PDB file of C-alpha atoms and ligand atoms in Angstrom:
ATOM      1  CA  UNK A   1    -150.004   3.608 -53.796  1.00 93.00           C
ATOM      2  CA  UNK A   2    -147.478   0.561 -54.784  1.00 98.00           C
ATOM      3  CA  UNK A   3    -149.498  -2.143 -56.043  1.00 98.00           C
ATOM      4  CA  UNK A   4    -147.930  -5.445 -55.699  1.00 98.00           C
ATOM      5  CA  UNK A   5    -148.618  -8.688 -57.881  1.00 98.00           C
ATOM      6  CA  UNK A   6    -147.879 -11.259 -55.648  1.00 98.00           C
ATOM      7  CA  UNK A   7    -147.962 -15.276 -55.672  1.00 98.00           C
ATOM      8  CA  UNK A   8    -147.346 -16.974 -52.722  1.00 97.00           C
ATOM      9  CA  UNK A   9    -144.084 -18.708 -52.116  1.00 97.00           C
ATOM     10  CA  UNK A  10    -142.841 -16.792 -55.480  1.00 97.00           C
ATOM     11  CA  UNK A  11    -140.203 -14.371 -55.921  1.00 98.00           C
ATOM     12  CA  UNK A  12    -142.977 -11.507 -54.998  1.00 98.00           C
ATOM     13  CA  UNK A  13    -142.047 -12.650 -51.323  1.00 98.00           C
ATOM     14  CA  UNK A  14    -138.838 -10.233 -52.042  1.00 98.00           C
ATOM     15  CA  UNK A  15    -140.754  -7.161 -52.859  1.00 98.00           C
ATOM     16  CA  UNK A  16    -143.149  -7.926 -49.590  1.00 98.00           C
ATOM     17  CA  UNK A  17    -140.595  -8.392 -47.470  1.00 98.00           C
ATOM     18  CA  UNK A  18    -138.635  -5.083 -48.709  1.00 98.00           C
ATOM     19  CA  UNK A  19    -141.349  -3.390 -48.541  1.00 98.00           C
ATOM     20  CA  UNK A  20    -142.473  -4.234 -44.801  1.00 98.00           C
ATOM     21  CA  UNK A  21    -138.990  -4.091 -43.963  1.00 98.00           C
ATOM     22  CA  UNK A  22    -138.561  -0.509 -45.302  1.00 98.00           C
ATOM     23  CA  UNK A  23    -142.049   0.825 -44.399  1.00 98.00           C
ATOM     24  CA  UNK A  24    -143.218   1.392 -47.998  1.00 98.00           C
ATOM     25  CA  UNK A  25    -147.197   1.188 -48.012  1.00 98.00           C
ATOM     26  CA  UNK A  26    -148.575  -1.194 -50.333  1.00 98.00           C
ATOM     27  CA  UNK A  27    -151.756  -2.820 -51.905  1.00 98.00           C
ATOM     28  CA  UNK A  28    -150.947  -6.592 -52.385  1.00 98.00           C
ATOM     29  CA  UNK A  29    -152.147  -7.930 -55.804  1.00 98.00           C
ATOM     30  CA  UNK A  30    -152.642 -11.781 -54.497  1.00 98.00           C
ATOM     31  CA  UNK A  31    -152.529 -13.995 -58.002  1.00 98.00           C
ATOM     32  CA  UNK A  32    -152.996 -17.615 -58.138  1.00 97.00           C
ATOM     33  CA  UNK A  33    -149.544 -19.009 -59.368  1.00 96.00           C
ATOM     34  CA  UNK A  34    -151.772 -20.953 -62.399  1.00 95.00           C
ATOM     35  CA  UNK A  35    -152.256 -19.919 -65.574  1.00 96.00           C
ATOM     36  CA  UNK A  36    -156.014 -18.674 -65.183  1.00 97.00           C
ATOM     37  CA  UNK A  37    -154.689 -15.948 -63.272  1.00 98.00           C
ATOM     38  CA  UNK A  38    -150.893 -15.338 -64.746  1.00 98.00           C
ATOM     39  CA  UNK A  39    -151.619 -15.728 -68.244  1.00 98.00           C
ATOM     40  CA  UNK A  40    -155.259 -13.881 -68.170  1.00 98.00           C
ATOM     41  CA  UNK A  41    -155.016 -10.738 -70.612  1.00 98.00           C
ATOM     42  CA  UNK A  42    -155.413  -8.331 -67.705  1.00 97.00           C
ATOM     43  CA  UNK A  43    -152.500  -9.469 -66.003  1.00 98.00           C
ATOM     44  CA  UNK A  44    -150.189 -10.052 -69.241  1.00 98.00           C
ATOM     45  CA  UNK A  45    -151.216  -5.712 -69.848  1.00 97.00           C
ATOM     46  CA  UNK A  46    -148.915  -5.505 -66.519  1.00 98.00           C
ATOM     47  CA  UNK A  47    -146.546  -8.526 -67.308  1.00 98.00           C
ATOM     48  CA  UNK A  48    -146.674 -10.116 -70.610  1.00 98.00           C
ATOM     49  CA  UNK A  49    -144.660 -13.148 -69.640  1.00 98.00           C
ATOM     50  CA  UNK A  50    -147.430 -13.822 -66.704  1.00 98.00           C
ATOM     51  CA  UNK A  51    -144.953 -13.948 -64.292  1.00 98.00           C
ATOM     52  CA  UNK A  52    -144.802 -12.586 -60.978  1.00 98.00           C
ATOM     53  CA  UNK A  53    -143.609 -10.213 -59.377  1.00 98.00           C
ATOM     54  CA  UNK A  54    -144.864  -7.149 -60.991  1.00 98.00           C
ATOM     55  CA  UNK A  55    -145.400  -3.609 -59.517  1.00 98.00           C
ATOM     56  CA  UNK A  56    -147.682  -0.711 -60.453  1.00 98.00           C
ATOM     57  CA  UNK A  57    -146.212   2.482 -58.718  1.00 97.00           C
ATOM     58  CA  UNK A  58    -149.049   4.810 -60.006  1.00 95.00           C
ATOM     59  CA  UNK A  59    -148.997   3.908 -63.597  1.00 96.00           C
ATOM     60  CA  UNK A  60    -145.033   2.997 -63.113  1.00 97.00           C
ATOM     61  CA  UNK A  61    -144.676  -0.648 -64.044  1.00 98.00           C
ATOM     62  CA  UNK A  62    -142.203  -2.366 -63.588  1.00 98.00           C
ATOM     63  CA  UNK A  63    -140.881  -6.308 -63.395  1.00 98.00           C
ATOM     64  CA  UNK A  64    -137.936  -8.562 -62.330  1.00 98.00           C
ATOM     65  CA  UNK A  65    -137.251  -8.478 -58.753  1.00 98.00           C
ATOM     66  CA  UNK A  66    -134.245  -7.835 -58.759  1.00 98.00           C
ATOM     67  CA  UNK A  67    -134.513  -4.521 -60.892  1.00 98.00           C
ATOM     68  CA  UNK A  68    -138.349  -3.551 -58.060  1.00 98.00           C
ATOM     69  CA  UNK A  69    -135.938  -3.860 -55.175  1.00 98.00           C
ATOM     70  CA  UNK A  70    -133.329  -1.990 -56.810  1.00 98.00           C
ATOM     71  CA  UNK A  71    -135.288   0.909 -57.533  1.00 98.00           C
ATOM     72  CA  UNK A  72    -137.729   0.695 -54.430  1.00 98.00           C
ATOM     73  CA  UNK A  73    -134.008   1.239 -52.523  1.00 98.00           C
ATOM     74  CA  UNK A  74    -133.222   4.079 -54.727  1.00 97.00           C
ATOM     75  CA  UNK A  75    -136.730   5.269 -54.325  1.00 96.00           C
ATOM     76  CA  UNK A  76    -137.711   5.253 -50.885  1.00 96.00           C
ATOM     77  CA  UNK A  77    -134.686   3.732 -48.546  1.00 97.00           C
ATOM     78  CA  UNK A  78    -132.952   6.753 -47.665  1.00 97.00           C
ATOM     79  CA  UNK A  79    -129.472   4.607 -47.792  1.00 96.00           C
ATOM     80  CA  UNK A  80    -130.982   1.846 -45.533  1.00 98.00           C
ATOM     81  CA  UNK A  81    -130.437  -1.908 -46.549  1.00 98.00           C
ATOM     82  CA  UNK A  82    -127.630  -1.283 -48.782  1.00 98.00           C
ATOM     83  CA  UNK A  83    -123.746   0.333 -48.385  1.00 97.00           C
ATOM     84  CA  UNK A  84    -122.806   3.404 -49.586  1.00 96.00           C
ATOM     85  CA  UNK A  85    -122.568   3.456 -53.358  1.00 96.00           C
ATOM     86  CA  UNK A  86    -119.079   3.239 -54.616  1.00 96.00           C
ATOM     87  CA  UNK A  87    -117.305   1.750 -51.987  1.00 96.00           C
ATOM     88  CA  UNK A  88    -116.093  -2.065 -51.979  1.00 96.00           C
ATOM     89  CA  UNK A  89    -118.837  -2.766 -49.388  1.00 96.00           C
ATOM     90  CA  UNK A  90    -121.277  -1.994 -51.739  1.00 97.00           C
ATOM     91  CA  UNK A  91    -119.187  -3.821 -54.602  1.00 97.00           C
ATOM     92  CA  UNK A  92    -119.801  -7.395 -52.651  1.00 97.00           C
ATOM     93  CA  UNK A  93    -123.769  -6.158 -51.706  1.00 98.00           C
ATOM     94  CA  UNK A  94    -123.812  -6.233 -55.754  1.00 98.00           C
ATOM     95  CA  UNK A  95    -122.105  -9.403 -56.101  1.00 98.00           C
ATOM     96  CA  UNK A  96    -124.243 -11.151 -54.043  1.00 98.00           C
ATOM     97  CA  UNK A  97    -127.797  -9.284 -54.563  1.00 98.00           C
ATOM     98  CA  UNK A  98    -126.881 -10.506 -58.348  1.00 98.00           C
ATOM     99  CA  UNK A  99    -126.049 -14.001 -57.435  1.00 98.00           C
ATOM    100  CA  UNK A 100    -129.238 -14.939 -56.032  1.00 98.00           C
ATOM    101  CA  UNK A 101    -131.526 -14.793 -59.225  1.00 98.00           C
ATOM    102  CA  UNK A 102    -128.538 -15.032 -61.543  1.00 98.00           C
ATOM    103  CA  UNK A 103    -126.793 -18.131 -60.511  1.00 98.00           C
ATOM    104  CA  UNK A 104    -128.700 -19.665 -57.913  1.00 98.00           C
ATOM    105  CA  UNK A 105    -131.888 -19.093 -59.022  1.00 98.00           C
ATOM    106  CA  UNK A 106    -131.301 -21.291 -61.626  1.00 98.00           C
ATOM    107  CA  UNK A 107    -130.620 -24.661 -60.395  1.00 98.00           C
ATOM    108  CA  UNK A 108    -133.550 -24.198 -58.179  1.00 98.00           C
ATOM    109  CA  UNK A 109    -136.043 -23.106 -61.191  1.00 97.00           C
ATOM    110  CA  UNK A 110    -134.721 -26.638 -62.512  1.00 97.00           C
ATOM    111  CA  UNK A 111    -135.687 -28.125 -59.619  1.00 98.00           C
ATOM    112  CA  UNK A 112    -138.757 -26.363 -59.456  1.00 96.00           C
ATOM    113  CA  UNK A 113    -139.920 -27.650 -62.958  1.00 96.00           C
ATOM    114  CA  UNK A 114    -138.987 -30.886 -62.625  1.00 97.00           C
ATOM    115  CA  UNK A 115    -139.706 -31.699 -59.339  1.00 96.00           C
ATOM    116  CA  UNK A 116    -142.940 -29.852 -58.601  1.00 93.00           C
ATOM    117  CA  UNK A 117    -144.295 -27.762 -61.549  1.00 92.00           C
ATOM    118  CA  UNK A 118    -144.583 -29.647 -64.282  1.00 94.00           C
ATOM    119  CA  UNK A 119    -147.288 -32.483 -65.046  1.00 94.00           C
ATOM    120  CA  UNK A 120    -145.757 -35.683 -63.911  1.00 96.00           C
ATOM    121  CA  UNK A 121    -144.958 -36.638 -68.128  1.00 97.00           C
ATOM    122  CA  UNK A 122    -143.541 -33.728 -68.534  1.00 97.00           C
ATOM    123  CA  UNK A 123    -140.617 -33.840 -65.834  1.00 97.00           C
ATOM    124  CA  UNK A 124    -136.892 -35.043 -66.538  1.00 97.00           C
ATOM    125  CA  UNK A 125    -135.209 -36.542 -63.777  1.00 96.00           C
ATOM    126  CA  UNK A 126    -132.086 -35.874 -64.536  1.00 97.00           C
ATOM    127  CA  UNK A 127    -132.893 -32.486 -64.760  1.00 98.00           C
ATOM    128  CA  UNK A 128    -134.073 -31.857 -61.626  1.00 97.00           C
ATOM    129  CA  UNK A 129    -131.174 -34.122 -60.082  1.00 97.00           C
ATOM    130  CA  UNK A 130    -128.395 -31.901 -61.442  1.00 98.00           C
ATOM    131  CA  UNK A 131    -130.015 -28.677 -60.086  1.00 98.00           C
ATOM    132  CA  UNK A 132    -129.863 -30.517 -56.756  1.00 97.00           C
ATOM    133  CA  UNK A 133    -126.472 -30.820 -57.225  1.00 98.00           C
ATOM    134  CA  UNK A 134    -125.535 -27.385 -58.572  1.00 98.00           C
ATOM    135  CA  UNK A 135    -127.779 -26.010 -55.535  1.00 98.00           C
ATOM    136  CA  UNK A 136    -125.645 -27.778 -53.000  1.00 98.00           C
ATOM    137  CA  UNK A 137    -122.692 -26.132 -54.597  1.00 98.00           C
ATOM    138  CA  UNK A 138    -124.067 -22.977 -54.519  1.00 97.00           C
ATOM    139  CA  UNK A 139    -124.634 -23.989 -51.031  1.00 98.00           C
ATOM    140  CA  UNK A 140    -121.042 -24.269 -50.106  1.00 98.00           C
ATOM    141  CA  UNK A 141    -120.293 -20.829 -51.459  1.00 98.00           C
ATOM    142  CA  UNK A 142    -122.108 -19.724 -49.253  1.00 98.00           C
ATOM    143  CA  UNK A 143    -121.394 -21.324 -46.300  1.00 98.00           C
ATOM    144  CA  UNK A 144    -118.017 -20.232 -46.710  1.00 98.00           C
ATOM    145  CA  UNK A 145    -118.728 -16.734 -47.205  1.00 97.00           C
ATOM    146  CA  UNK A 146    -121.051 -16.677 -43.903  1.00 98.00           C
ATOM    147  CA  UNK A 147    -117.948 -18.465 -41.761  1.00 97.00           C
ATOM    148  CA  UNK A 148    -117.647 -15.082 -39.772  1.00 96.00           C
ATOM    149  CA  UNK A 149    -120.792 -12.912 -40.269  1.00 97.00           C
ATOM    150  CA  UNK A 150    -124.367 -13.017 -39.147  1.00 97.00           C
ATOM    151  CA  UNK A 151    -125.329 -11.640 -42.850  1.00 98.00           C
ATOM    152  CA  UNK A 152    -123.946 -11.841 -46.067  1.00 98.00           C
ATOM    153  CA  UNK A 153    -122.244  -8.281 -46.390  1.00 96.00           C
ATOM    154  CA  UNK A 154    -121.225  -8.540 -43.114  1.00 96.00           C
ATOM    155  CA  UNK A 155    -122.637  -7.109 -39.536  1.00 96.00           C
ATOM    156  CA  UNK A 156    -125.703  -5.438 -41.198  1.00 97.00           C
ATOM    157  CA  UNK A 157    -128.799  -7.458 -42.577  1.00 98.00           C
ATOM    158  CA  UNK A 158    -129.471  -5.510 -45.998  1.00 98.00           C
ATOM    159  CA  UNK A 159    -131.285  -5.968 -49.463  1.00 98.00           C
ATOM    160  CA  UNK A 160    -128.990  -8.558 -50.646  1.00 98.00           C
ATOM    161  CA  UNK A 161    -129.910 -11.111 -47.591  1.00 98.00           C
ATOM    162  CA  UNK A 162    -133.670 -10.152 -49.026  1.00 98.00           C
ATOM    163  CA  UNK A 163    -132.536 -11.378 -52.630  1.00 98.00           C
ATOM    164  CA  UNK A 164    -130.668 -14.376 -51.132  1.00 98.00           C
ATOM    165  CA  UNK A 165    -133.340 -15.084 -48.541  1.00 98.00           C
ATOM    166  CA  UNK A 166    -136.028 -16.178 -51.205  1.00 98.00           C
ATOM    167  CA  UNK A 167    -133.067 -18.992 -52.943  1.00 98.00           C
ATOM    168  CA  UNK A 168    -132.889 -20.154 -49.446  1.00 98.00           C
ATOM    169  CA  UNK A 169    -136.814 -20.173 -48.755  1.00 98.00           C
ATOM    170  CA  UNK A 170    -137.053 -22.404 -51.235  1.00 98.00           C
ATOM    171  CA  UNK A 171    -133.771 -24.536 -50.670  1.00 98.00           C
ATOM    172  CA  UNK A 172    -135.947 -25.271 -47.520  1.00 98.00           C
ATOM    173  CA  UNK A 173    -139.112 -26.343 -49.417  1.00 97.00           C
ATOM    174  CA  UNK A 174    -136.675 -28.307 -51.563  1.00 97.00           C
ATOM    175  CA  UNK A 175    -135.354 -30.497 -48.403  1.00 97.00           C
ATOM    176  CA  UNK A 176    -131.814 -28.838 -49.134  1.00 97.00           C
ATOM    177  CA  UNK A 177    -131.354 -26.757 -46.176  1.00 97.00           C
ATOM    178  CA  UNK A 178    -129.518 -30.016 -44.212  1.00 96.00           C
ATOM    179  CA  UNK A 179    -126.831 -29.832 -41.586  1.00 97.00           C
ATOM    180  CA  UNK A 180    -124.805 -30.095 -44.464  1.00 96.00           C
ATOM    181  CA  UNK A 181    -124.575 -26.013 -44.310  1.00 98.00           C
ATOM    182  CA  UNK A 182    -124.807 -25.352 -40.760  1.00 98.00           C
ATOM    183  CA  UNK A 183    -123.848 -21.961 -41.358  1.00 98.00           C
ATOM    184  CA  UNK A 184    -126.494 -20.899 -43.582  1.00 98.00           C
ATOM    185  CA  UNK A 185    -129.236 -23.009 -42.034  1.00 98.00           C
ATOM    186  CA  UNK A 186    -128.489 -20.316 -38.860  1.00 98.00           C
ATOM    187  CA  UNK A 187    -128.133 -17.669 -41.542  1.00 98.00           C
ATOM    188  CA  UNK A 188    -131.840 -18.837 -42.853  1.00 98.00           C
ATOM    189  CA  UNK A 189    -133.728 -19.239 -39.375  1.00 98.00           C
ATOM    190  CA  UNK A 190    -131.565 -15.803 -38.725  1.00 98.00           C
ATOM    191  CA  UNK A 191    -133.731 -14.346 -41.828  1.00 98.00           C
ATOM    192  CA  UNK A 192    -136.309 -15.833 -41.190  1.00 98.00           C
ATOM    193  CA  UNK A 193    -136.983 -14.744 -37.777  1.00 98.00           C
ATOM    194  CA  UNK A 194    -137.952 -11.147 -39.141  1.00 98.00           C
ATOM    195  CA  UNK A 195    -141.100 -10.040 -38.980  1.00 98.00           C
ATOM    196  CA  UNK A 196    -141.507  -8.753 -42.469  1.00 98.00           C
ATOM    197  CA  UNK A 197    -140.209 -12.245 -43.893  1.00 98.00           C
ATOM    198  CA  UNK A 198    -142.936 -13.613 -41.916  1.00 98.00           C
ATOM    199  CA  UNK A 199    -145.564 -11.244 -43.190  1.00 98.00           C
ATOM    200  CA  UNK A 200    -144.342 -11.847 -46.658  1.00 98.00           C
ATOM    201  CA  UNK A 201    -144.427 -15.620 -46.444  1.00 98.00           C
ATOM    202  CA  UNK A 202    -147.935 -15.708 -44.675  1.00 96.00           C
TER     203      UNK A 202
HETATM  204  N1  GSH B   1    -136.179 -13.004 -63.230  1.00 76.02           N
HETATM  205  C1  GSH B   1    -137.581 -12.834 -62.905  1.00 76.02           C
HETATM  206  C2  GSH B   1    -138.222 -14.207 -62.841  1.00 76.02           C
HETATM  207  C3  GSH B   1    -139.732 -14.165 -62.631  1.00 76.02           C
HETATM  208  C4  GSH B   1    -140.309 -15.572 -62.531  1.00 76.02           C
HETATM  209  O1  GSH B   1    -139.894 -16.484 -63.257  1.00 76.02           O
HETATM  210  N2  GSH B   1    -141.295 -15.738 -61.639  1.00 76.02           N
HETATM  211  C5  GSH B   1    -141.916 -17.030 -61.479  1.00 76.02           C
HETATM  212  C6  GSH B   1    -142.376 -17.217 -60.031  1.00 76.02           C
HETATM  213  S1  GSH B   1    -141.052 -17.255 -58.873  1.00 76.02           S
HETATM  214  C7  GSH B   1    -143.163 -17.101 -62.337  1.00 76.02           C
HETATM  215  O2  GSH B   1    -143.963 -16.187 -62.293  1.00 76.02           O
HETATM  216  N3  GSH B   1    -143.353 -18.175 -63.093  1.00 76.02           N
HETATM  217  C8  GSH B   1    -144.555 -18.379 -63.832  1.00 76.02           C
HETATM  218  C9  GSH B   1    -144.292 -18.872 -65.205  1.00 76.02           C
HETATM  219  O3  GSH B   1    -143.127 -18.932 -65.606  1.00 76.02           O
HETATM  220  O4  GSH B   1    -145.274 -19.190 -65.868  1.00 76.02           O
HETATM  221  C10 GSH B   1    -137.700 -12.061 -61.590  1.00 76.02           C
HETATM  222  O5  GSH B   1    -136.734 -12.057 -60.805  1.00 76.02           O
HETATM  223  O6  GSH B   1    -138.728 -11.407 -61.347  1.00 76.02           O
END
């Protein structure tokens, strides 16, 4: 059985959600996101930066969510929650499943650090302000790009709203989700209306 190494509020949320969203059984792995539990020699044997998420598919590990989800679809989603490979649907499913932890996972780490994470001395302002900033541009993107469609690839919620879904769950821990973005603050409570987001934010 999957085991899943999961922190809550963390990118682990994705590989929940995909995985009640697609059916997969699973044996959650719940961590404390602190370093008694991340950096604790059992759990750097399965990740040996202590971060999470991590997966054990019967002595199969493997981490970064991005590359989990990828290869849970390939693995068990029978061409559901992605386009057909090869075909300029699945081109912009890429483009955007990569964008989340790429480019907007950045700014938000920043803010994450130096907003929340680190002790109090240890945060730098200015830091944390410009990955406000960069987030509300990455905002705009996509508020343009959802204009005209309920999901990001179009008509069809799939593994890339999944990968997007977690930048925005935090965006709206972050107090960025304003009516500044109308369109993806519909887009979010659209997402986050699904049952498996909810079990996977629980
Ligand atoms: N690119 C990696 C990033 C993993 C990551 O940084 N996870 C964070 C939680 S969202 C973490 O475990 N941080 C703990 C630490 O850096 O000590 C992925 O997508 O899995």
């Amino acid at each position: 059985m999957l085991k899943i190494y999961h922190a809550k509020n963390t990118r682990s949320v994705r590989i929940v959600w995909l995985c009640e969203e697609l059916g997969i059984p699973y044996e959650l792995k719940t961590l404390n996101f602190a370093p008694a539990d991340l950096q604790s020699e059992a759990y750097l044997a399965i990740h040996p930066l202590g971060k999470v998420p991590a997966v054990d598919e019967d002595g199969l590990i493997l981490n970064e969510s991005g590359a989990i989800t990828q290869y849970l679809l390939a693995k068990h989603g029978n061409g559901r929650l992605e386009p057909k490979h090869g075909t300029p649907e699945h081109a912009q499913f890429l483009h955007w499943f990569h964008f989340a932890e790429a480019t907007f996972m950045g700014p938000l780490g920043n803010i994450a650090q130096h907003a929340f994470i680190r002790p109090e001395a240890d945060r730098i302002p200015q830091i944390a302000l410009e990955g406000q900033q960069n987030a509300k541009k990455m905002l705009d993107v996509l508020e343009k790009e959802l204009s005209d469609k309920p999901y990001v690839c179009g008509a069809e919620f799939s593994a890339a709203d999944i990968m997007l879904g977690y930048d925005l769950l935090l965006c709206k821990l972050f107090g960025l989700l304003t009516p500044d973005h109308p369109k993806v603050s519909a887009y979010f409570a659209r997402l986050s209306e699904r049952p498996a987001f909810q079990k996977a934010t629980a």
